[in-house]
mmCIF file of C-alpha atoms in Angstrom:
data_model
loop_
_atom_site.group_PDB
_atom_site.id
_atom_site.type_symbol
_atom_site.label_atom_id
_atom_site.label_comp_id
_atom_site.label_asym_id
_atom_site.label_seq_id
_atom_site.Cartn_x
_atom_site.Cartn_y
_atom_site.Cartn_z
ATOM 1 C CA VAL A 1 -5.519 -23.697 -2.638
ATOM 2 C CA ASP A 2 -1.811 -25.705 -2.214
ATOM 3 C CA SER A 3 -1.176 -25.007 -5.456
ATOM 4 C CA PHE A 4 -1.146 -21.042 -5.317
ATOM 5 C CA PHE A 5 1.429 -19.254 -6.526
ATOM 6 C CA SER A 6 3.797 -22.851 -7.483
ATOM 7 C CA ALA A 7 6.093 -21.909 -10.646
ATOM 8 C CA PRO A 8 4.853 -19.506 -12.974
ATOM 9 C CA LYS A 9 5.525 -20.655 -16.703
ATOM 10 C CA ASN A 10 8.045 -19.677 -17.740
ATOM 11 C CA GLY A 11 9.599 -21.959 -15.054
ATOM 12 C CA ARG A 12 11.281 -19.373 -12.977
ATOM 13 C CA ARG A 13 9.432 -19.080 -8.891
ATOM 14 C CA SER A 14 9.291 -15.730 -7.949
ATOM 15 C CA PHE A 15 8.832 -14.171 -4.018
ATOM 16 C CA PHE A 16 5.476 -15.369 -4.500
ATOM 17 C CA SER A 17 6.192 -19.195 -4.758
ATOM 18 C CA GLY A 18 5.205 -21.673 -2.176
ATOM 19 C CA LYS A 19 2.103 -23.916 -1.414
ATOM 20 C CA ASN A 20 0.223 -21.272 1.419
ATOM 21 C CA PHE A 21 0.822 -17.608 0.772
ATOM 22 C CA MET A 22 -3.113 -17.588 -0.818
ATOM 23 C CA CYS A 23 -3.542 -19.069 3.266
ATOM 24 C CA ARG A 24 -1.561 -16.528 4.842
ATOM 25 C CA LEU A 25 -3.481 -13.743 2.844
ATOM 26 C CA GLN A 26 -6.789 -14.850 3.856
ATOM 27 C CA CYS A 27 -4.938 -15.826 7.739
ATOM 28 C CA MET A 28 -3.655 -12.022 7.504
ATOM 29 C CA PHE A 29 -8.056 -11.291 7.916
ATOM 30 C CA SER A 30 -8.828 -14.154 10.228
ATOM 31 C CA HIS A 31 -9.377 -12.461 12.989
ATOM 32 C CA SER A 32 -11.206 -10.403 11.558
ATOM 33 C CA SER A 33 -14.870 -9.324 14.068
ATOM 34 C CA SER A 34 -16.292 -8.844 11.311
ATOM 35 C CA VAL A 35 -18.315 -11.543 8.860
ATOM 36 C CA GLU A 36 -16.032 -10.262 5.875
ATOM 37 C CA SER A 37 -16.253 -13.782 3.377
ATOM 38 C CA LYS A 38 -13.364 -14.919 1.753
ATOM 39 C CA LEU A 39 -11.167 -12.889 -1.366
ATOM 40 C CA THR A 40 -13.393 -13.879 -4.095
ATOM 41 C CA LEU A 41 -12.349 -13.413 -7.894
ATOM 42 C CA GLU A 42 -14.956 -10.870 -8.212
ATOM 43 C CA ASP A 43 -13.719 -8.459 -5.304
ATOM 44 C CA THR A 44 -10.096 -8.911 -7.338
ATOM 45 C CA GLN A 45 -11.114 -8.532 -10.433
ATOM 46 C CA GLN A 46 -12.389 -5.224 -9.515
ATOM 47 C CA TRP A 47 -9.171 -3.785 -7.824
ATOM 48 C CA SER A 48 -7.775 -2.975 -11.670
ATOM 49 C CA GLN A 49 -10.784 -0.890 -11.941
ATOM 50 C CA SER A 50 -8.398 2.216 -9.449
ATOM 51 C CA LEU A 51 -5.878 2.880 -7.381
ATOM 52 C CA GLU A 52 -9.027 3.340 -5.039
ATOM 53 C CA LYS A 53 -10.302 0.300 -5.561
ATOM 54 C CA LEU A 54 -7.958 -1.801 -3.939
ATOM 55 C CA LEU A 55 -6.752 0.694 -1.329
ATOM 56 C CA ASP A 56 -10.006 0.523 0.093
ATOM 57 C CA SER A 57 -10.315 -3.319 0.202
ATOM 58 C CA LYS A 58 -8.504 -5.167 3.048
ATOM 59 C CA TYR A 59 -7.066 -7.601 0.518
ATOM 60 C CA GLY A 60 -6.140 -5.330 -1.987
ATOM 61 C CA LEU A 61 -4.259 -2.837 -0.099
ATOM 62 C CA ALA A 62 -1.741 -6.453 1.835
ATOM 63 C CA THR A 63 -1.230 -7.521 -0.993
ATOM 64 C CA PHE A 64 -0.255 -4.546 -2.623
ATOM 65 C CA ARG A 65 1.397 -4.217 -0.165
ATOM 66 C CA THR A 66 3.167 -7.360 0.246
ATOM 67 C CA PHE A 67 4.370 -6.678 -3.316
ATOM 68 C CA LEU A 68 5.589 -3.733 -2.426
ATOM 69 C CA LYS A 69 7.787 -4.605 -0.028
ATOM 70 C CA SER A 70 9.140 -7.457 -2.231
ATOM 71 C CA GLU A 71 10.312 -4.829 -5.207
ATOM 72 C CA TYR A 72 12.053 -3.144 -1.644
ATOM 73 C CA SER A 73 9.327 0.356 -1.966
ATOM 74 C CA ASP A 74 6.964 0.300 0.040
ATOM 75 C CA GLU A 75 7.464 3.860 1.014
ATOM 76 C CA ASN A 76 5.172 5.208 -0.476
ATOM 77 C CA ILE A 77 2.274 3.178 1.161
ATOM 78 C CA GLU A 78 3.915 3.705 4.070
ATOM 79 C CA PHE A 79 4.131 7.338 3.806
ATOM 80 C CA TRP A 80 -0.184 7.505 2.003
ATOM 81 C CA LEU A 81 -1.086 5.250 5.133
ATOM 82 C CA THR A 82 0.889 6.698 7.887
ATOM 83 C CA CYS A 83 -0.691 10.190 6.979
ATOM 84 C CA GLU A 84 -4.770 9.051 6.860
ATOM 85 C CA ASP A 85 -4.288 7.994 10.413
ATOM 86 C CA TYR A 86 -2.775 10.821 10.569
ATOM 87 C CA LYS A 87 -5.471 12.670 10.433
ATOM 88 C CA LYS A 88 -7.428 11.026 12.756
ATOM 89 C CA ILE A 89 -5.434 12.711 15.404
ATOM 90 C CA ARG A 90 -7.113 15.283 17.223
ATOM 91 C CA SER A 91 -5.396 15.762 20.451
ATOM 92 C CA SER A 92 -2.974 18.071 19.234
ATOM 93 C CA PHE A 93 -0.326 16.724 21.811
ATOM 94 C CA ARG A 94 -0.149 13.955 19.569
ATOM 95 C CA MET A 95 -0.682 15.397 17.010
ATOM 96 C CA SER A 96 2.741 18.128 17.098
ATOM 97 C CA SER A 97 4.498 14.340 17.938
ATOM 98 C CA ARG A 98 3.825 12.985 15.337
ATOM 99 C CA ALA A 99 4.223 15.226 12.416
ATOM 100 C CA LYS A 100 7.570 15.139 13.876
ATOM 101 C CA ARG A 101 8.427 11.156 13.440
ATOM 102 C CA ILE A 102 6.839 11.300 9.781
ATOM 103 C CA TYR A 103 8.801 13.461 9.389
ATOM 104 C CA GLU A 104 11.743 12.232 10.353
ATOM 105 C CA GLN A 105 10.565 8.602 8.537
ATOM 106 C CA PHE A 106 10.231 9.483 5.419
ATOM 107 C CA ILE A 107 10.507 13.482 4.676
ATOM 108 C CA LYS A 108 13.577 14.740 6.343
ATOM 109 C CA ALA A 109 16.927 14.572 2.983
ATOM 110 C CA GLU A 110 18.228 10.816 4.164
ATOM 111 C CA SER A 111 15.350 9.865 6.237
ATOM 112 C CA PRO A 112 15.080 5.396 6.738
ATOM 113 C CA LYS A 113 11.876 6.111 4.243
ATOM 114 C CA GLU A 114 12.268 9.186 2.326
ATOM 115 C CA ILE A 115 9.994 9.792 -0.191
ATOM 116 C CA ASN A 116 10.492 10.844 -3.634
ATOM 117 C CA ILE A 117 9.013 14.381 -3.106
ATOM 118 C CA ASP A 118 9.973 17.549 -4.434
ATOM 119 C CA TYR A 119 12.385 20.216 -2.548
ATOM 120 C CA GLN A 120 9.405 22.454 -2.151
ATOM 121 C CA THR A 121 7.737 20.161 -0.825
ATOM 122 C CA ARG A 122 9.631 18.867 1.031
ATOM 123 C CA GLU A 123 10.354 22.328 2.607
ATOM 124 C CA GLN A 124 6.997 23.128 2.671
ATOM 125 C CA ILE A 125 6.336 20.448 5.245
ATOM 126 C CA LYS A 126 9.655 21.052 7.152
ATOM 127 C CA ARG A 127 7.647 24.375 8.021
ATOM 128 C CA ASN A 128 4.104 22.717 8.644
ATOM 129 C CA VAL A 129 5.529 21.308 11.274
ATOM 130 C CA LYS A 130 6.669 23.064 13.597
ATOM 131 C CA SER A 131 3.329 24.059 13.786
ATOM 132 C CA PRO A 132 1.301 20.846 12.777
ATOM 133 C CA THR A 133 -1.989 20.799 11.373
ATOM 134 C CA VAL A 134 -4.553 18.024 10.489
ATOM 135 C CA HIS A 135 -3.542 19.212 5.990
ATOM 136 C CA CYS A 136 0.712 19.536 6.811
ATOM 137 C CA PHE A 137 1.025 16.192 4.783
ATOM 138 C CA ASP A 138 -1.531 16.795 1.853
ATOM 139 C CA GLU A 139 0.670 18.221 -0.584
ATOM 140 C CA ALA A 140 3.263 15.402 -0.048
ATOM 141 C CA GLN A 141 0.329 12.725 0.198
ATOM 142 C CA LYS A 142 -1.487 13.456 -2.865
ATOM 143 C CA ILE A 143 2.071 13.517 -4.644
ATOM 144 C CA VAL A 144 3.065 10.227 -3.656
ATOM 145 C CA TYR A 145 -0.937 8.857 -4.433
ATOM 146 C CA GLY A 146 0.336 10.199 -7.961
ATOM 147 C CA LEU A 147 3.088 8.234 -8.420
ATOM 148 C CA MET A 148 1.813 5.141 -6.881
ATOM 149 C CA GLU A 149 -1.579 5.439 -9.305
ATOM 150 C CA ARG A 150 1.480 6.022 -12.877
ATOM 151 C CA ASP A 151 3.853 3.993 -11.919
ATOM 152 C CA SER A 152 3.331 1.081 -8.543
ATOM 153 C CA TYR A 153 -0.618 0.120 -9.305
ATOM 154 C CA PRO A 154 0.227 -0.288 -13.273
ATOM 155 C CA ARG A 155 3.033 -3.030 -12.226
ATOM 156 C CA PHE A 156 1.065 -4.271 -9.564
ATOM 157 C CA LEU A 157 -1.723 -5.158 -12.449
ATOM 158 C CA ARG A 158 0.754 -6.543 -14.180
ATOM 159 C CA SER A 159 3.197 -8.878 -12.402
ATOM 160 C CA ASP A 160 2.792 -12.244 -11.546
ATOM 161 C CA MET A 161 1.733 -11.885 -8.079
ATOM 162 C CA TYR A 162 -1.834 -10.191 -9.449
ATOM 163 C CA ARG A 163 -1.980 -12.152 -12.440
ATOM 164 C CA THR A 164 -1.347 -16.117 -10.640
ATOM 165 C CA LEU A 165 -4.106 -14.757 -8.149
ATOM 166 C CA LEU A 166 -6.317 -13.995 -10.132
ATOM 167 C CA GLU A 167 -5.474 -17.213 -12.100
ATOM 168 C CA ASN A 168 -5.919 -19.043 -9.086
ATOM 169 C CA LEU A 169 -9.791 -17.553 -7.875
ATOM 170 C CA ALA A 170 -10.589 -18.499 -11.416
ATOM 171 C CA ALA A 171 -9.783 -21.621 -11.727
ATOM 172 C CA ASP A 172 -11.432 -22.097 -7.695
ATOM 173 C CA SER A 173 -14.470 -20.154 -9.364
ATOM 174 C CA PRO A 174 -17.906 -22.158 -9.478
ATOM 175 C CA LYS A 175 -18.581 -22.988 -12.886
ATOM 176 C CA GLY A 176 -21.864 -21.400 -14.072
#
């Protein structure tokens, strides 16, 4: 684990270089009350099966978010996760205030974390936010998921970060 994310074979150090990235990744979840075991090679290999499998894994989601932040392109995953939380709201007052906040943060032109969606979708959401429902961001969320699936996710699978993670876990795995 000490050598985790050391310099790649090409000699350049990546954003994820450093002795204890693995430790930091695993420590992110140490406060969890579940008896979930540490990150395994098998779990990590399953991330390459689909974006859904990656996002369903606590470690996978954390690793993917870290990767996107390193590329300064984390607005899509942040929007998607925010929408997932938004769908759980049952109070119409909270839904209304949260919808406005999501619109201001992600949808409105020139917003701090503006997502890449078409004009029609943006205008539809602008109307939806006036009397929000649990579904008012569904179309934008579907677009953003598609963007991540076609663009960010394949880049993540090819990244030094993911490949190094697999290599280090394979090296630490008991040989059968």
